[in-house]
Coordinates of C-alpha atoms and ligand atoms in Angstrom, one line a residue:
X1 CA 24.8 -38.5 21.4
X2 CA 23.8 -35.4 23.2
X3 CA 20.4 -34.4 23.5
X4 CA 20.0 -30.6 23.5
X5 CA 17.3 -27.8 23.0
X6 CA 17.6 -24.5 21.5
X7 CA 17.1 -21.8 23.9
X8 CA 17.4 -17.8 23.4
X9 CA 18.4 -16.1 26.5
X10 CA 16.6 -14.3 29.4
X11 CA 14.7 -11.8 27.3
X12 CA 14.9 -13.0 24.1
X13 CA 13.0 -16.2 24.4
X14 CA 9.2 -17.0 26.3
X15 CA 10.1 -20.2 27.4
X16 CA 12.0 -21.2 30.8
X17 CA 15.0 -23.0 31.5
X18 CA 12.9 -24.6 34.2
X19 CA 10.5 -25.8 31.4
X20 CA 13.5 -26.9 29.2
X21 CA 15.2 -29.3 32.5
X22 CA 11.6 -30.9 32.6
X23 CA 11.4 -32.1 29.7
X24 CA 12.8 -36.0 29.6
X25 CA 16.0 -36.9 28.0
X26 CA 17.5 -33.3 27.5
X27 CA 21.2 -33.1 28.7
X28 CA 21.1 -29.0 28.0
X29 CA 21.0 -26.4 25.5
X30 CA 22.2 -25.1 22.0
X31 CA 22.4 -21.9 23.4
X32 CA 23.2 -18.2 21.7
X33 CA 23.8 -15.1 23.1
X34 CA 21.2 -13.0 20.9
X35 CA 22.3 -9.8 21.9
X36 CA 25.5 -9.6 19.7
X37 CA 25.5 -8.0 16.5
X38 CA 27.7 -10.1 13.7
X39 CA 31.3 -8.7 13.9
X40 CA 31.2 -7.8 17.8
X41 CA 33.1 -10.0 20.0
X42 CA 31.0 -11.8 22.5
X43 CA 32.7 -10.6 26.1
X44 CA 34.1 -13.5 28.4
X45 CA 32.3 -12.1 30.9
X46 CA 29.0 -12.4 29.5
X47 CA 29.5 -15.8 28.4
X48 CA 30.9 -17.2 31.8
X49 CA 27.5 -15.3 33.7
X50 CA 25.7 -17.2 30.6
X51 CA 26.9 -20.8 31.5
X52 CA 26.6 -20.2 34.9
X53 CA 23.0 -19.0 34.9
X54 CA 22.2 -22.4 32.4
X55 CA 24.2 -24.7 34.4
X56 CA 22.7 -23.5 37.6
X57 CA 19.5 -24.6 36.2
X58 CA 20.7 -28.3 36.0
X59 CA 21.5 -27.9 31.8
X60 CA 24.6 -28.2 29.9
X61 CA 25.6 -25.4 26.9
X62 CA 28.3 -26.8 25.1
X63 CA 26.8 -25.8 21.8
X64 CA 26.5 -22.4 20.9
X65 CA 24.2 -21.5 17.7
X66 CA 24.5 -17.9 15.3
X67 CA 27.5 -16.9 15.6
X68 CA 27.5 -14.6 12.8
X69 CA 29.6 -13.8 10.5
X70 CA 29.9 -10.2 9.2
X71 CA 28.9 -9.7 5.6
X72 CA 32.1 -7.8 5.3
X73 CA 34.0 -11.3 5.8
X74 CA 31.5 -12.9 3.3
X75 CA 32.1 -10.2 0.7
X76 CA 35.8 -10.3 1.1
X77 CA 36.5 -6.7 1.6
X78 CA 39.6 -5.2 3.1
X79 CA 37.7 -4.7 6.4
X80 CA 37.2 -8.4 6.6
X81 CA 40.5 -8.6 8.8
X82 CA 39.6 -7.0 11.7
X83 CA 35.8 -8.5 11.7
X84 CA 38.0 -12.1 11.6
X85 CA 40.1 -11.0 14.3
X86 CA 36.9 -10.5 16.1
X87 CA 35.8 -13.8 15.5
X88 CA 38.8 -15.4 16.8
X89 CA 38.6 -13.6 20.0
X90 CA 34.5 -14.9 20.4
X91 CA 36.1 -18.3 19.5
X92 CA 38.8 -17.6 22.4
X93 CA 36.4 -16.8 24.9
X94 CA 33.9 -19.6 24.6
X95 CA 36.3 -22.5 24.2
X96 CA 37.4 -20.8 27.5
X97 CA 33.9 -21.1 28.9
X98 CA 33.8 -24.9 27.5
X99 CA 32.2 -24.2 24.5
X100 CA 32.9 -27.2 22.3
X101 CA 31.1 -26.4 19.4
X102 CA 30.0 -23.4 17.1
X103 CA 27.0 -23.4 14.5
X104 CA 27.6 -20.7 12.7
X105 CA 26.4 -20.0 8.1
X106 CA 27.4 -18.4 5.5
X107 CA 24.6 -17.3 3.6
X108 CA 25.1 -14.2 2.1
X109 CA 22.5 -11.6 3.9
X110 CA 20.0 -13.7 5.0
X111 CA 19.6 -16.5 7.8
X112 CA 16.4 -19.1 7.5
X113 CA 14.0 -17.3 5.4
X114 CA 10.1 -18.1 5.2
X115 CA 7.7 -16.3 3.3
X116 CA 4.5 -17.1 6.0
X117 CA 5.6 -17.9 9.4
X118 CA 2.2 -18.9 10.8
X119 CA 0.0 -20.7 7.8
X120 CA -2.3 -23.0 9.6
X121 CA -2.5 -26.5 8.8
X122 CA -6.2 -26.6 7.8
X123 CA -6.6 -30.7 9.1
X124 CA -5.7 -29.7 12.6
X125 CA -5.4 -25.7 12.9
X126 CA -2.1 -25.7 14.1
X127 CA 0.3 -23.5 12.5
X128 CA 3.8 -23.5 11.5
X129 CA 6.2 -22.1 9.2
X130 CA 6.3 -22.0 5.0
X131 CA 7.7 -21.4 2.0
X132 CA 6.8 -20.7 -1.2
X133 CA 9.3 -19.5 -3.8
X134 CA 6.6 -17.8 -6.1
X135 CA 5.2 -15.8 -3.4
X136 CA 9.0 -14.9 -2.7
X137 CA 9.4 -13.3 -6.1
X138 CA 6.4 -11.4 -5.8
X139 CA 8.6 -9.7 -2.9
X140 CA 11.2 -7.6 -2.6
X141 CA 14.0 -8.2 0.2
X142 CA 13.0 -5.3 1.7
X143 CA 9.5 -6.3 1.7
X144 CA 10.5 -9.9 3.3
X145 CA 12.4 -8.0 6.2
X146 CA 9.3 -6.1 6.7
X147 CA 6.9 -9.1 7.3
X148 CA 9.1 -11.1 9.1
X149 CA 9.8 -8.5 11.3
X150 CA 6.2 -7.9 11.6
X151 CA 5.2 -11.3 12.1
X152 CA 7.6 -12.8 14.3
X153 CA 5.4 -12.0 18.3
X154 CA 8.1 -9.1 19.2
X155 CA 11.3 -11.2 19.1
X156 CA 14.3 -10.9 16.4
X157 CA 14.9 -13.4 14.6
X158 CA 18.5 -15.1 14.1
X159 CA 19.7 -12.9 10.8
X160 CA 17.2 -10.0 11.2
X161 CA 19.1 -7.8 14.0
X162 CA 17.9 -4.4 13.1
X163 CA 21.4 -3.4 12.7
X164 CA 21.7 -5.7 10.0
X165 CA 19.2 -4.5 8.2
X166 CA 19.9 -1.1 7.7
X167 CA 23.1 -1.7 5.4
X168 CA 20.7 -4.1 3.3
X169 CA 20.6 -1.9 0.2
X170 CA 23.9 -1.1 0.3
X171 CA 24.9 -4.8 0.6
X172 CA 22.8 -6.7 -2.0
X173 CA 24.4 -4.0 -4.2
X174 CA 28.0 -4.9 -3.5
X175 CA 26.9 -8.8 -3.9
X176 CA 25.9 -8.3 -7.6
X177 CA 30.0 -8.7 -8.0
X178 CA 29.9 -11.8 -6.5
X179 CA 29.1 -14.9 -7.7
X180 CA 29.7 -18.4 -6.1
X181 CA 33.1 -19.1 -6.9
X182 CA 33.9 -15.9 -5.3
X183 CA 31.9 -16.6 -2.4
X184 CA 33.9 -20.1 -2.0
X185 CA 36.9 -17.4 -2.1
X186 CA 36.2 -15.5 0.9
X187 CA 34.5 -18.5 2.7
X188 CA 38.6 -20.3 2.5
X189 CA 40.1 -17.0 3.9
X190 CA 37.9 -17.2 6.6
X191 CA 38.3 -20.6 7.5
X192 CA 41.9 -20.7 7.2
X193 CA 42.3 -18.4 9.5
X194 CA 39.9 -19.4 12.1
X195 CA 40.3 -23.5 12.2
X196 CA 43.8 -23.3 13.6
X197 CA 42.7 -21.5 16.4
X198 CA 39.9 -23.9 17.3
X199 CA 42.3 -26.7 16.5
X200 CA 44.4 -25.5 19.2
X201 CA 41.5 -24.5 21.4
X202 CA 39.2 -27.8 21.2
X203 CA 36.1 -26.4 19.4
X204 CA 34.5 -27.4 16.4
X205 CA 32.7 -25.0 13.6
X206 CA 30.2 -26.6 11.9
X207 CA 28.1 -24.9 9.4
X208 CA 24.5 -24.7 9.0
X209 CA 23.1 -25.4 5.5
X210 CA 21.5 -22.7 3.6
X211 CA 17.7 -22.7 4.5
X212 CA 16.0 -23.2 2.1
X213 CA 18.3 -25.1 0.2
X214 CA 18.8 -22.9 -3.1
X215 CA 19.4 -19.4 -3.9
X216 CA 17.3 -16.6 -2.9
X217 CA 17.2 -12.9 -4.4
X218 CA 19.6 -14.1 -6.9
X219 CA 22.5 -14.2 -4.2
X220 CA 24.9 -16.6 -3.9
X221 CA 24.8 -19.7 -1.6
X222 CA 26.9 -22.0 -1.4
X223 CA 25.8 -25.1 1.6
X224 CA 23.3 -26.5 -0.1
X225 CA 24.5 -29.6 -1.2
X226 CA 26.5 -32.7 -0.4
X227 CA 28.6 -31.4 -3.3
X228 CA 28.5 -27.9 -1.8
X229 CA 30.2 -30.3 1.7
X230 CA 32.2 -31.9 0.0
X231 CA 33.9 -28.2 -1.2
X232 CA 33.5 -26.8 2.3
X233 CA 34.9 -29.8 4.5
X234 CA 38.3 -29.9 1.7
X235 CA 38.5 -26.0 1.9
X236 CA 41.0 -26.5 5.4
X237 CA 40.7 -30.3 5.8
X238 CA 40.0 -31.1 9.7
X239 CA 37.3 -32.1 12.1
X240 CA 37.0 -29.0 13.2
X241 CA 35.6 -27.9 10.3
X242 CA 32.9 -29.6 10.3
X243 CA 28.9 -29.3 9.6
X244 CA 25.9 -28.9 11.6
X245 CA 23.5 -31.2 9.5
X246 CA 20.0 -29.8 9.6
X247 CA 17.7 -32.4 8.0
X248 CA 14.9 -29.7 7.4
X249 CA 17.0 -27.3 5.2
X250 CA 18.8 -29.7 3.5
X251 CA 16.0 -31.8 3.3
X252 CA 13.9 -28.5 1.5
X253 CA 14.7 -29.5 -1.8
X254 CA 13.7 -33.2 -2.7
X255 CA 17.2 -33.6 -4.4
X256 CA 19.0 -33.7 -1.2
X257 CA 18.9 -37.6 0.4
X258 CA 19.4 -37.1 4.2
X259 CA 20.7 -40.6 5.3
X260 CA 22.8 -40.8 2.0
X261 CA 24.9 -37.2 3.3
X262 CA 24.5 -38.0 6.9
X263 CA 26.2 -41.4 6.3
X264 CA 29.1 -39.2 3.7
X265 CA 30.2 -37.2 6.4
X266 CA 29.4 -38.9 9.6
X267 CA 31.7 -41.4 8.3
X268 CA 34.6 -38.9 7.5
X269 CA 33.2 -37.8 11.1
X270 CA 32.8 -34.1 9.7
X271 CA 29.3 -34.1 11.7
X272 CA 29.6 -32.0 15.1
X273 CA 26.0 -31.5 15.4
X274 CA 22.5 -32.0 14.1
X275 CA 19.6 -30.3 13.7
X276 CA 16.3 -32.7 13.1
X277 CA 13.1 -32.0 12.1
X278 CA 10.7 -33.0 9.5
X279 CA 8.9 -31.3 5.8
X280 CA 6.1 -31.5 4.0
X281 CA 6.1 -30.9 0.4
X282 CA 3.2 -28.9 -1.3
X283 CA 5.2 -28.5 -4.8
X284 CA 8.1 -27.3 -6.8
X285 CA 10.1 -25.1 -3.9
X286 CA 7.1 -24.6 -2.0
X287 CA 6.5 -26.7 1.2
X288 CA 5.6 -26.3 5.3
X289 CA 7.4 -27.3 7.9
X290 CA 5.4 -30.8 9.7
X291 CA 5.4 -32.4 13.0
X292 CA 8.9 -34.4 13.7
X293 CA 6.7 -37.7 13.0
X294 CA 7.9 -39.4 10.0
X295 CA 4.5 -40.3 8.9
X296 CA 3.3 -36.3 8.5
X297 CA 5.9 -35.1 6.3
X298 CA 8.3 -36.1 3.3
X299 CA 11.6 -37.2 5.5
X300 CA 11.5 -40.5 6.9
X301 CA 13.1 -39.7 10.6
X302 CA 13.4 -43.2 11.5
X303 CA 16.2 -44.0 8.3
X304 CA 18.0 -40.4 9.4
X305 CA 18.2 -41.9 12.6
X306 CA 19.8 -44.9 11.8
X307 CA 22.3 -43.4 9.3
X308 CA 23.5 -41.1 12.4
X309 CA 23.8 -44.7 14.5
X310 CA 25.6 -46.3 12.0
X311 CA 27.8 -43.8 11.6
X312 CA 28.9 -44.2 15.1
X313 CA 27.4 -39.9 15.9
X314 CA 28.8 -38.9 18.6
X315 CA 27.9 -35.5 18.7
X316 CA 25.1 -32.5 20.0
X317 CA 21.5 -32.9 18.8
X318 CA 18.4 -30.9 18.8
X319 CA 14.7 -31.2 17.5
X320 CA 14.5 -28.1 15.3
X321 CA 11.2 -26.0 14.2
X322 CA 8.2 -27.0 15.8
X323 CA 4.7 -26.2 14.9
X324 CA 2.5 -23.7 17.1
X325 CA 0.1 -26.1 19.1
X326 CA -1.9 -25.8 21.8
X327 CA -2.9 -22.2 21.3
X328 CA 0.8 -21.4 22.3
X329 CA 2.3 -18.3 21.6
X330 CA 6.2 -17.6 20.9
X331 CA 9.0 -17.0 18.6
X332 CA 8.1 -18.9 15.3
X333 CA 9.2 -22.2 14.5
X334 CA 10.6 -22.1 18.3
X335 CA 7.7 -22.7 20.8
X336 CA 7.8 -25.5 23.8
X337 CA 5.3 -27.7 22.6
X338 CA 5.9 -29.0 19.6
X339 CA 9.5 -28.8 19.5
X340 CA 9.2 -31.1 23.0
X341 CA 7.4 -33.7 21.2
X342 CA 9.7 -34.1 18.6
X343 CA 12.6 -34.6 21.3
X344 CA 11.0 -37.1 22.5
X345 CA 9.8 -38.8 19.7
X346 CA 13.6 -38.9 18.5
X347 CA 14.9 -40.1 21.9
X348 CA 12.2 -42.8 21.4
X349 CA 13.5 -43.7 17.7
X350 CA 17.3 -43.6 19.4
X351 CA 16.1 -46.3 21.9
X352 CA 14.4 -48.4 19.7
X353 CA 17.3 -48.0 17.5
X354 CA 20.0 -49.2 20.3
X355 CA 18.4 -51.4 21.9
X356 CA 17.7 -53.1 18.6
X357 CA 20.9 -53.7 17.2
X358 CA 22.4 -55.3 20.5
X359 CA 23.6 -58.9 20.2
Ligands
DNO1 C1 17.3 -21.8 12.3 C2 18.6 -22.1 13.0 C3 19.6 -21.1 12.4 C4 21.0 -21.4 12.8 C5 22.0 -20.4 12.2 C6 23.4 -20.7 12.5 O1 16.3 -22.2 12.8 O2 19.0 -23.4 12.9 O3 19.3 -19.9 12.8 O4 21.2 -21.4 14.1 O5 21.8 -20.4 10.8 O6 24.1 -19.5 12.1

């Protein structure tokens, strides 16, 4: 197992790489290069300055997060071809940077979506991110757009690129054709024509769940589920199509038991890469994203632990979301702080966990 932090870029992200290579037990970075719209191909150039710049500040980047996939490709329209060509030409160039894996989704239109990303936690005035799915229907998508843009301290946020958002009329109109099993359509045509390629390149995809896990706006999602997994992982069967298994949107709807999938597919070792991080339940599809500490919020991080041990997980980790503490101020759900404190607590459960089951 790889220990790894999610880091933004130069520009696109308030915290160091000096800050990240201090913190203990981090091999390196889940790293993205934020300045790519979905559907452009990411230049080899820029990547190899990319590595270069994290590796010369003692990190690895063998994971990279969000790349995109244009809504075209998800909608399955004639135009899809060249946006997939596209794609296999990023693929090229980061496998050729030694890029080993790719977290990429397929949620139609929208990335992570919150409907307060700073509600303070009254016990200890902290704040993190929340959902509630009543507020949500109060709200229009454009309104949504509008307050996350609004709210998120001057950054973008992964899904929310301005260019994106200007076609969002037109495309929540074109997805009123398209239902799940359509989806799952274009989803195939995409992946059969990208896994070759990163069979024969050495990199693994793996999807990020839908966040939260059910469907917004009436769209269509489709990685919610283990069921939703199972579909995904038989669509081209091989390891390189695999998942990135995110405990905290999987683990939005109470439905979803976390050890139970991570054992499913870490034993049919369809896991590249894992997001981990904990939630706190306030209701039906309503809850707020809680320190890493099992003990503070619904997910028991010690059992998710030991289903990736016993599965033999070999792959790239990362705390995910933290909390703002400490007065910090940064991209929500991505400050230093909190999301430091969870590494460590995990590195701490991985110990205990090792070092227990010697003979
Ligand atoms: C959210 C992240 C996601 C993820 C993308 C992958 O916090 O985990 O933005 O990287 O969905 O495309």
């Amino acid at each position: 197992m790889k220990m790894t932090f999610r880091w933004y870029g130069e520009g696109f992200d308030n915290i160091t790489l000096k800050q990240i290579r201090q913190i203990p037990g981090c091999s390196g970075l889940m790293g993205v290069l934020d300045q790519y719209a979905a559907g452009e191909v990411w230049p080899l150039e820029a990547i190899q300055e990319y590595v270069k710049h994290v590796n010369e500040a003692g990190l690895e980047v063998e994971v990279i997060e969000s790349v995109n996939v244009h809504e075209d490709i998800k909608m399955g329209l004639p135009s899809r071809d060249q946006y997939i060509d596209n794609y296999i030409q990023t693929i090229r160039n980061l496998a050729q940077c030694g890029i080993k894996v790719i977290v990429y989704n397929f949620m139609p239109v929208f990335d992570w979506l919150r409907t307060d990303l700073a509600r303070e936690i009254p016990e200890d005035g902290s704040n993190s991110l929340y959902y509630d799915d009543e507020d949500l229907r109060g709200m229009t998508p454009m309104k949504i757009v509008e307050e996350t843009t609004k709210n998120s301290n001057g950054f973008t946020l992964p899904g929310w690129e301005p260019d994106r958002l200007k076609e969002l009329e037109r495309v929540l109109n074109i997805y009123k054709d398209i239902d799940e099993d359509k989806l799952r359509e274009n989803y195939k045509y995409f992946l059969e024509k990208i896994i070759p390629v990163c069979e024969e390149v050495g990199i693994r995809m793996a999807v990020h769940p839908d966040d939260p896990a059910w469907p917004v706006f009436g769209l269509p999602r489709v990685a919610h589920s283990q069921e939703d997994f199972d579909k995904i992982v038989q669509m081209v069967d091989s390891p390189a199509n695999s998942l990135c298994l995110c405990t905290g949107s999987l683990g939005s709807s109470p439905d979803n038991n976390i050890p139970q999938i991570i054992r499913h597919f870490g034993q049919m070792n369809r896991i590249a890469c894992a997001h981990v991080r904990n939630v706190k339940y306030l209701g039906f599809k309503k809850f707020r994203e809680a320190p890493h500490l099992s003990s503070e919020g619904d997910l028991d991080l010690y059992e998710i632990m030991l289903a990736f041990y016993e599965t033999s997980f070999d792959g790239y980790i990362r705390p995910d979301h933290g909390r703002m503490i400490w007065d910090e101020v940064g991209r929500p759900g991505y400050g230093l702080y909190d999301r430091a404190l969870g590494l460590t607590y995990i590195n701490g459960l991985w110990e205990a966990i090792v070092k227990s089951h010697r003979k």
